[in-house]
mmCIF file of C-alpha atoms and ligand atoms in Angstrom:
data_model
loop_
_atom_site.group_PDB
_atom_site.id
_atom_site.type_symbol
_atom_site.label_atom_id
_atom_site.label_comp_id
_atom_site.label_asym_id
_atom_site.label_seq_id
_atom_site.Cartn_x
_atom_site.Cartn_y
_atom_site.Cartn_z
ATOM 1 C CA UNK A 880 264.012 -43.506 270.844
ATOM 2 C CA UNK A 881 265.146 -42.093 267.371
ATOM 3 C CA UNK A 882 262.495 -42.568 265.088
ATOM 4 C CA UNK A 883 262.497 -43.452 261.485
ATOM 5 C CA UNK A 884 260.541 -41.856 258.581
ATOM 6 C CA UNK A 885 260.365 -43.050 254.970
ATOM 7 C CA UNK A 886 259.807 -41.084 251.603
ATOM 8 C CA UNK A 887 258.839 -42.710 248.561
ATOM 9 C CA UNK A 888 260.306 -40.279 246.021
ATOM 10 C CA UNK A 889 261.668 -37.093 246.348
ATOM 11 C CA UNK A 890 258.796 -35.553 245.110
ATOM 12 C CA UNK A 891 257.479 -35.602 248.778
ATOM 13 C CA UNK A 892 260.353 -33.965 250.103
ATOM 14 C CA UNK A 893 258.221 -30.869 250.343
ATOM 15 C CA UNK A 894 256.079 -32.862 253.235
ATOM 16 C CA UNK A 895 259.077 -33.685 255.391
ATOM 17 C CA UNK A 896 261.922 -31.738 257.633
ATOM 18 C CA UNK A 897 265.294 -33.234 257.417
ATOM 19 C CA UNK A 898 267.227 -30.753 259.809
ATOM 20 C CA UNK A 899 269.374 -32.581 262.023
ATOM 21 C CA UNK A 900 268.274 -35.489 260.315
ATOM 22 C CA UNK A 901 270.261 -38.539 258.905
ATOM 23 C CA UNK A 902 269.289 -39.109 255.595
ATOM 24 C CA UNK A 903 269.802 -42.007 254.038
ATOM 25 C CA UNK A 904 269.634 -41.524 249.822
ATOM 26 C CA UNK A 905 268.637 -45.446 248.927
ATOM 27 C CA UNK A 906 268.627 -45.949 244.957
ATOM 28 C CA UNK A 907 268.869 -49.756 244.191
ATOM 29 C CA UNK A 908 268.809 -50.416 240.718
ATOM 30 C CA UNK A 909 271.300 -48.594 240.544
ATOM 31 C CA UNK A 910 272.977 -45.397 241.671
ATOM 32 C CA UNK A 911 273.837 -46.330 245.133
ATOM 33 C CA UNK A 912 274.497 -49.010 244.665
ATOM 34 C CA UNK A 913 276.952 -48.462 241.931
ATOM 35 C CA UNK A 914 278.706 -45.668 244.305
ATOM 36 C CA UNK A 915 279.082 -48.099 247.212
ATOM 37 C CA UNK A 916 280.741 -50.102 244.028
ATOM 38 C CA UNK A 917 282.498 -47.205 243.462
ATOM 39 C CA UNK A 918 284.377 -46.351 247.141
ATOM 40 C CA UNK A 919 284.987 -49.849 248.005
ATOM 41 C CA UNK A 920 287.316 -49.913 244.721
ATOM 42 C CA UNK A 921 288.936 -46.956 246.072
ATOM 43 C CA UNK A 922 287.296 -43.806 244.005
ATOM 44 C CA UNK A 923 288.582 -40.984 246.224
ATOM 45 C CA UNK A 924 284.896 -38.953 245.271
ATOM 46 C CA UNK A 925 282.016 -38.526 243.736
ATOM 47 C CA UNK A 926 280.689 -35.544 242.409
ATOM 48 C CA UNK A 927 276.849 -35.699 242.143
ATOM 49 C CA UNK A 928 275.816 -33.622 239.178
ATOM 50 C CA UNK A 929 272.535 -32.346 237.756
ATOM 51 C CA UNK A 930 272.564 -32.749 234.225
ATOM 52 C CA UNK A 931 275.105 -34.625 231.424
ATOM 53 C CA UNK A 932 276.351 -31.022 230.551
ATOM 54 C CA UNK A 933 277.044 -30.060 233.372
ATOM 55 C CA UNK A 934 278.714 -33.613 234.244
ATOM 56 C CA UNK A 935 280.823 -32.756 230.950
ATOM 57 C CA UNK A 936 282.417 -29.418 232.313
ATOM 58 C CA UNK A 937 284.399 -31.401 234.171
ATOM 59 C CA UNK A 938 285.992 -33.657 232.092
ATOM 60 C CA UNK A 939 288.763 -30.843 231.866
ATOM 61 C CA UNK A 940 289.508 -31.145 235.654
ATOM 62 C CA UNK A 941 290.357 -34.517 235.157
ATOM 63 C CA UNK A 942 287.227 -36.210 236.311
ATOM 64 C CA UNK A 943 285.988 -39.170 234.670
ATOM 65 C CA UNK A 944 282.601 -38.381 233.863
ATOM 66 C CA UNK A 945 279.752 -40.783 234.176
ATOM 67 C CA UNK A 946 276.366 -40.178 233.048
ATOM 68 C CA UNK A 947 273.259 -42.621 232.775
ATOM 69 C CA UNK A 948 269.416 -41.411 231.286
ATOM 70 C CA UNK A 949 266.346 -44.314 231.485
ATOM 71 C CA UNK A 950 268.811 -46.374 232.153
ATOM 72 C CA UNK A 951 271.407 -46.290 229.211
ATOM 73 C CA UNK A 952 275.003 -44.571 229.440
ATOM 74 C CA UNK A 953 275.210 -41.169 227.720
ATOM 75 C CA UNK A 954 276.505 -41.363 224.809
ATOM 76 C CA UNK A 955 279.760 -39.200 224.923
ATOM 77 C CA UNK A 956 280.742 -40.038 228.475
ATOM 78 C CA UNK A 957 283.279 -42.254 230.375
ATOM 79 C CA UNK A 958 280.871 -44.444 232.061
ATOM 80 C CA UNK A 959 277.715 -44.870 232.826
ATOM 81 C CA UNK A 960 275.619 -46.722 236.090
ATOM 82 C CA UNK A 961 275.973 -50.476 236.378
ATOM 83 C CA UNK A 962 277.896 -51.874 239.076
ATOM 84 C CA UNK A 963 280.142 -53.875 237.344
ATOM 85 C CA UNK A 964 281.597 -51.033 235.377
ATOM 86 C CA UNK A 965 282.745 -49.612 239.027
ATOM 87 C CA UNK A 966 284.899 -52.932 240.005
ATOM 88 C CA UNK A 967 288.124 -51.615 237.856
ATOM 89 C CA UNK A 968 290.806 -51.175 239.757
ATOM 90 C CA UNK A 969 291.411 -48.158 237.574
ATOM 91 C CA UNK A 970 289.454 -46.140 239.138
ATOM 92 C CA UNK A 971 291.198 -46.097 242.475
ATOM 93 C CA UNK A 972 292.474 -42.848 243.458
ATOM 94 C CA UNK A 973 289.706 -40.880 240.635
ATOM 95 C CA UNK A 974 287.556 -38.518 240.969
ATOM 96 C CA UNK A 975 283.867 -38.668 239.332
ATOM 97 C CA UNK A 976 281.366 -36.499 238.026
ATOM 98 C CA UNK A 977 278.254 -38.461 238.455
ATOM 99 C CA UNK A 978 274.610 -37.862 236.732
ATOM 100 C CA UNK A 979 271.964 -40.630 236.861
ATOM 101 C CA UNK A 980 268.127 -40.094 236.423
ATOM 102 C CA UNK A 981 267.011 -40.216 239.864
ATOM 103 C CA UNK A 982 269.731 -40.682 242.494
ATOM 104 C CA UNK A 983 271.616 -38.238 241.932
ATOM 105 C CA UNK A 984 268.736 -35.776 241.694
ATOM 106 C CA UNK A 985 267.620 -37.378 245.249
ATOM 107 C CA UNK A 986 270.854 -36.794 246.891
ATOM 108 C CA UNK A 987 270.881 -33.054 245.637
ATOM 109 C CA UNK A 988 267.418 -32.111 246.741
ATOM 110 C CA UNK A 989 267.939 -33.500 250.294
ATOM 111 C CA UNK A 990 271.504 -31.533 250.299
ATOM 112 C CA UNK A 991 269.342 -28.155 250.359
ATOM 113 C CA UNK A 992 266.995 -29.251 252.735
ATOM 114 C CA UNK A 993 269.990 -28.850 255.578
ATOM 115 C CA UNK A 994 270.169 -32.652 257.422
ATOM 116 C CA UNK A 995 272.436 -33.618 259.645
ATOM 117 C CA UNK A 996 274.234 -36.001 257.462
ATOM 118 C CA UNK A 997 273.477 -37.606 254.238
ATOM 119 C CA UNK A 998 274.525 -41.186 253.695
ATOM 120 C CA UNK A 999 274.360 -43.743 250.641
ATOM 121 C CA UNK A 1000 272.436 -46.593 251.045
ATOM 122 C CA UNK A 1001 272.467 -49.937 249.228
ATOM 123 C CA UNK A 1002 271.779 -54.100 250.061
ATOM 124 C CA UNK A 1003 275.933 -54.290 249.275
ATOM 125 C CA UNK A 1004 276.705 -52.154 252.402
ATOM 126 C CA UNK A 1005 273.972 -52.300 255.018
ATOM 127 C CA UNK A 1006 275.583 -53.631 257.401
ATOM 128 C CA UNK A 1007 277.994 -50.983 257.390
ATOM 129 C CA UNK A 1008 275.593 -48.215 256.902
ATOM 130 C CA UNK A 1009 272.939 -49.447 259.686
ATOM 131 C CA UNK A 1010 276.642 -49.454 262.152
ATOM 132 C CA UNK A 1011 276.880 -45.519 261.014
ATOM 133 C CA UNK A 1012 273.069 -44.691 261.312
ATOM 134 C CA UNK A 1013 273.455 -46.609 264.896
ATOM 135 C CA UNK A 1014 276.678 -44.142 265.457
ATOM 136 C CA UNK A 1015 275.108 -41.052 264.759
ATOM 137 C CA UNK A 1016 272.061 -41.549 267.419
ATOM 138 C CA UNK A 1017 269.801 -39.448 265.329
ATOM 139 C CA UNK A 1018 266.614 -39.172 264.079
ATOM 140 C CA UNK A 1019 266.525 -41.178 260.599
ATOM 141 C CA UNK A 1020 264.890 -40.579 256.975
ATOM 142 C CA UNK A 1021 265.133 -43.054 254.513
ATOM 143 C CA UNK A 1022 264.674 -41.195 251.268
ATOM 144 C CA UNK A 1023 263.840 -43.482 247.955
ATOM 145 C CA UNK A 1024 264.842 -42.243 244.584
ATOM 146 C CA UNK A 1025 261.942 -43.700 242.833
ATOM 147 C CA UNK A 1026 261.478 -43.548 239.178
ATOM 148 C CA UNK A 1027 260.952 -40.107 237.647
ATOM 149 C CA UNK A 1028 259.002 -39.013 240.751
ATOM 150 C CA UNK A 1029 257.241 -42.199 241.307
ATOM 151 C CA UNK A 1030 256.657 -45.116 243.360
ATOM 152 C CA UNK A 1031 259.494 -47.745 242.895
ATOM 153 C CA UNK A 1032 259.477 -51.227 244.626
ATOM 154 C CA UNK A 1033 263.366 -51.640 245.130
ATOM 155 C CA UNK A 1034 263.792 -48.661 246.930
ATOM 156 C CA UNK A 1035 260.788 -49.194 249.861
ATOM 157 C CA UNK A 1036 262.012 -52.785 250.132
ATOM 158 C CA UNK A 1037 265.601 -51.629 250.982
ATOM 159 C CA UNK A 1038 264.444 -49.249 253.491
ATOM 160 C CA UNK A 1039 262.142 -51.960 254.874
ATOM 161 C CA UNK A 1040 265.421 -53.669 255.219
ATOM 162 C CA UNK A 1041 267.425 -50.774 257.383
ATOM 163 C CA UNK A 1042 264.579 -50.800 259.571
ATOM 164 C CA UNK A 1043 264.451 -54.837 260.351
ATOM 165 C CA UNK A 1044 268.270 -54.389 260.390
ATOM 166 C CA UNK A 1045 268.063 -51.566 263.390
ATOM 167 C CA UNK A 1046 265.856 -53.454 265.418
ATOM 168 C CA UNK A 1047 263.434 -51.785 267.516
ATOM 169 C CA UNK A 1048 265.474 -50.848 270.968
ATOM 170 C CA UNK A 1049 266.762 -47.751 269.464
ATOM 171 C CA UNK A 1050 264.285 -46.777 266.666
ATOM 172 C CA UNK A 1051 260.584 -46.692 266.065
ATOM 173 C CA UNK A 1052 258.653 -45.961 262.887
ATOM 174 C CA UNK A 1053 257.270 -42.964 262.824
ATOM 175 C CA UNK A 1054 254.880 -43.232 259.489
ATOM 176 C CA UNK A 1055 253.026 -45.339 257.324
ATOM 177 C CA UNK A 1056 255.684 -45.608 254.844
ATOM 178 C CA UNK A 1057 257.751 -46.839 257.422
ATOM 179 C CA UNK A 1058 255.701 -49.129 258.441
ATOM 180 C CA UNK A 1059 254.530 -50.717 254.730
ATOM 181 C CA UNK A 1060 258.478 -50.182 253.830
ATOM 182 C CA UNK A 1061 259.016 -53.203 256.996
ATOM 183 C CA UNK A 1062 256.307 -54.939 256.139
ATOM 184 C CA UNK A 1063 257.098 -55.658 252.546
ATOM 185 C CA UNK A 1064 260.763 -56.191 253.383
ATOM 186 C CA UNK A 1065 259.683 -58.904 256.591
ATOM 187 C CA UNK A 1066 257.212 -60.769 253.930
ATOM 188 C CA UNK A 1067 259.459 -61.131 250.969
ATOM 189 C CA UNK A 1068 262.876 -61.079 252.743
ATOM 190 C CA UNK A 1069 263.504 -64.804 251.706
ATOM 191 C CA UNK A 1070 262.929 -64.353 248.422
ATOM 192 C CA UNK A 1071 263.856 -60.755 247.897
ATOM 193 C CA UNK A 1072 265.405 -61.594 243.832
ATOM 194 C CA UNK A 1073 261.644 -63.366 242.825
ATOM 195 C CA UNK A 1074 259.806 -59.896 243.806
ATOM 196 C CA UNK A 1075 262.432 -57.049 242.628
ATOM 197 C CA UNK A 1076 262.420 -59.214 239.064
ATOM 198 C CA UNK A 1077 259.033 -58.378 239.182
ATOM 199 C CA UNK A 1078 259.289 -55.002 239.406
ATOM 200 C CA UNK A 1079 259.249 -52.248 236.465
ATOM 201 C CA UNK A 1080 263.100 -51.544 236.483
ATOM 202 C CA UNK A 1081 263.586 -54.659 236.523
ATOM 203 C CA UNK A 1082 261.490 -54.716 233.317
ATOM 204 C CA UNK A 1083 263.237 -51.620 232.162
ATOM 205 C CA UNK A 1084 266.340 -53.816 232.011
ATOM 206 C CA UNK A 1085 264.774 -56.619 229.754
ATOM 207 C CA UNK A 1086 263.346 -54.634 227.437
ATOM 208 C CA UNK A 1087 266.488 -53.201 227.340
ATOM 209 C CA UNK A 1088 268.480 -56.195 226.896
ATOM 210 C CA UNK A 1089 270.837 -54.931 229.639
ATOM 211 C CA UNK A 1090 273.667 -57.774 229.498
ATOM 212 C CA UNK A 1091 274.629 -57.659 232.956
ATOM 213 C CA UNK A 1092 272.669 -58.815 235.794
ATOM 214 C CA UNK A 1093 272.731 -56.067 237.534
ATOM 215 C CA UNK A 1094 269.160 -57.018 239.500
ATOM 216 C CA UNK A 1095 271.190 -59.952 240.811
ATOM 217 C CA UNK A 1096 274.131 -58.114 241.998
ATOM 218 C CA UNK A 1097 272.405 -55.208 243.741
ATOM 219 C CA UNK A 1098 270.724 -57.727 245.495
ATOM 220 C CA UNK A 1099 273.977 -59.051 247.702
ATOM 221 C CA UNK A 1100 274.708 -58.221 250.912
ATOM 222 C CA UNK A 1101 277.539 -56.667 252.650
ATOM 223 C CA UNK A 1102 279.709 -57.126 249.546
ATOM 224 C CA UNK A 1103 280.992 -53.497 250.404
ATOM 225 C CA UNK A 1104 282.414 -52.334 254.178
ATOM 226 C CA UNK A 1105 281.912 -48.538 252.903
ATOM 227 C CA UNK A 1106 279.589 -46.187 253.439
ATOM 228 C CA UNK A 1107 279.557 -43.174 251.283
ATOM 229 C CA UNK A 1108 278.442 -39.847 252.735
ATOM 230 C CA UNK A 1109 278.297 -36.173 252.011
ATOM 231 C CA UNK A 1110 281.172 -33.245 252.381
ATOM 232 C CA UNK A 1111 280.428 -30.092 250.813
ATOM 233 C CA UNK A 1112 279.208 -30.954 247.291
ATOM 234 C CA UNK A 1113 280.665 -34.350 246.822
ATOM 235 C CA UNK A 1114 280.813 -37.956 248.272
ATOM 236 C CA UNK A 1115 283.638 -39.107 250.034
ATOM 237 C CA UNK A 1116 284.093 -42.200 252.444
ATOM 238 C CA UNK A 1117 285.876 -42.347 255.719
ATOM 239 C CA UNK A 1118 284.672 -45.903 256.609
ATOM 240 C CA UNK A 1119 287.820 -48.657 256.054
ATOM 241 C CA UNK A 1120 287.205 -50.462 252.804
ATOM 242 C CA UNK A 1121 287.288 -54.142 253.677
ATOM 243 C CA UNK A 1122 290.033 -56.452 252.048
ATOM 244 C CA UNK A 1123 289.200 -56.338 248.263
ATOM 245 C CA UNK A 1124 287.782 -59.410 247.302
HETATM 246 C C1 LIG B 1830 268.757 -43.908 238.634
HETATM 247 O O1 LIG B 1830 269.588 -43.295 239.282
HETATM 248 O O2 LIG B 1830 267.766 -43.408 238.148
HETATM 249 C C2 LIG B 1830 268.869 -45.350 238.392
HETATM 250 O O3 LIG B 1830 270.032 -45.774 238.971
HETATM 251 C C3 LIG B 1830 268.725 -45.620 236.939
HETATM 252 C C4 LIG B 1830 269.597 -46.720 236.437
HETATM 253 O O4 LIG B 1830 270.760 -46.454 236.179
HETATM 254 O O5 LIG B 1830 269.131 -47.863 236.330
#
């Protein structure tokens, strides 16, 4: 049986070891989302990036560059990390350097910690990505972004989700956070807009009178048949985009 571990924020990565490990790099609301956006538009990659200047450098090599801070786009930059700025069909066939406040920060540290096989995670492409996690017949870590280092709701419900979606024949939690991760997902799983509204990014948005709503559409499932993953230092997808609705 593979089993199945689950980090809160990558803060705790310290704790954990991810060699020969598939991580999964889950950031709702709204990195991975937004890249699973991204690749089933037909972005050839995705750069993650540390900072906005260093994101900027490579606006010269012809990246678009996309950068997003508490939740607002960079001033300065090309784009910045809702969804529904990744559903132009001008993007297919670009390249992107890609800075967010957490996600991409997640999917950097776990990088260096030498897994297996880093995948991107999101409600639009589970299906998908539980078929790849099923593929790879490995031991799985479901690593939340969190916000700033801390505790986000979105994230832990998501990975409760991957878990219920495995099933238990192959995979058995190994941790508490797996285990509170299913358990929130299995209570709330018919309602799962009414509790992420609740929830401080969700809030975050308000106050921010965000004028998309992009709690809504991270919420859908299997509106993407990608799954992004790492190669070297950037994110590419090898899994057939389904027809583009
Ligand atoms: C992040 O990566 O921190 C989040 O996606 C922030 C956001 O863009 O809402």
């Amino acid at each position: 049986m593979n089993k199945i571990e689950v980090i809160h924020t990558p803060a705790l990565l310290p704790l954990y070891d991810l060699k020969g490990k598939v991580v999964v790099v889950i950031d709702i609301l709204r990195a991975t989302s937004t890249m699973c956006v991204a690749f089933n538009t037909g972005v050839n990659k995705i750069l993650p990036v540390a900072t906005p200047d260093e994101c900027l450098m490579f606006k010269e090599f012809d990246f678009i560059i996309a950068a997003e801070r508490n939740a607002v786009k960079v001033p300065g930059f090309d784009m910045g990390n809702s969804p529904f700025e990744y559903e132009n069909p001008f993007l297919a066939g670009k390249n992107i350097a890609f800075t967010t406040t957490n996600g991409t920060k997640a999917i950097k540290m776990a990088k260096q910690m030498g897994p297996e096989k880093i995948l991107i995670g999101s409600f639009l492409n589970i299906s998908a990505l539980c078929r790849k996690i099923k593929e790879s017949n490995k031991d799985l870590v479901l690593l939340c972004s969190g916000w700033k280092d801390k505790y986000n709701l979105e994230d832990t419900l998501f990975a409760g989700a991957v878990i219920a979606h495995l099933g238990n024949d192959e995979f058995e939690m190994k941790d508490d956070a797996a285990l509170s991760a299913y358990f929130l997902f299995e209570q709330h799983q018919d309602n799962l807009e009414a509790l992420v509204r609740k929830s401080s990014h969700a809030e975050r948005f308000t106050l921010l009178h965000l004028q998309t709503d992009d709690v809504k559409f991270c919420l859908q499932a299997d509106i993407c048949a990608v799954v992004p993953e790492m190669e070297g230092e950037f994110l590419v997808n090898h899994t057939p985009m389904a027809s583009h609705n």
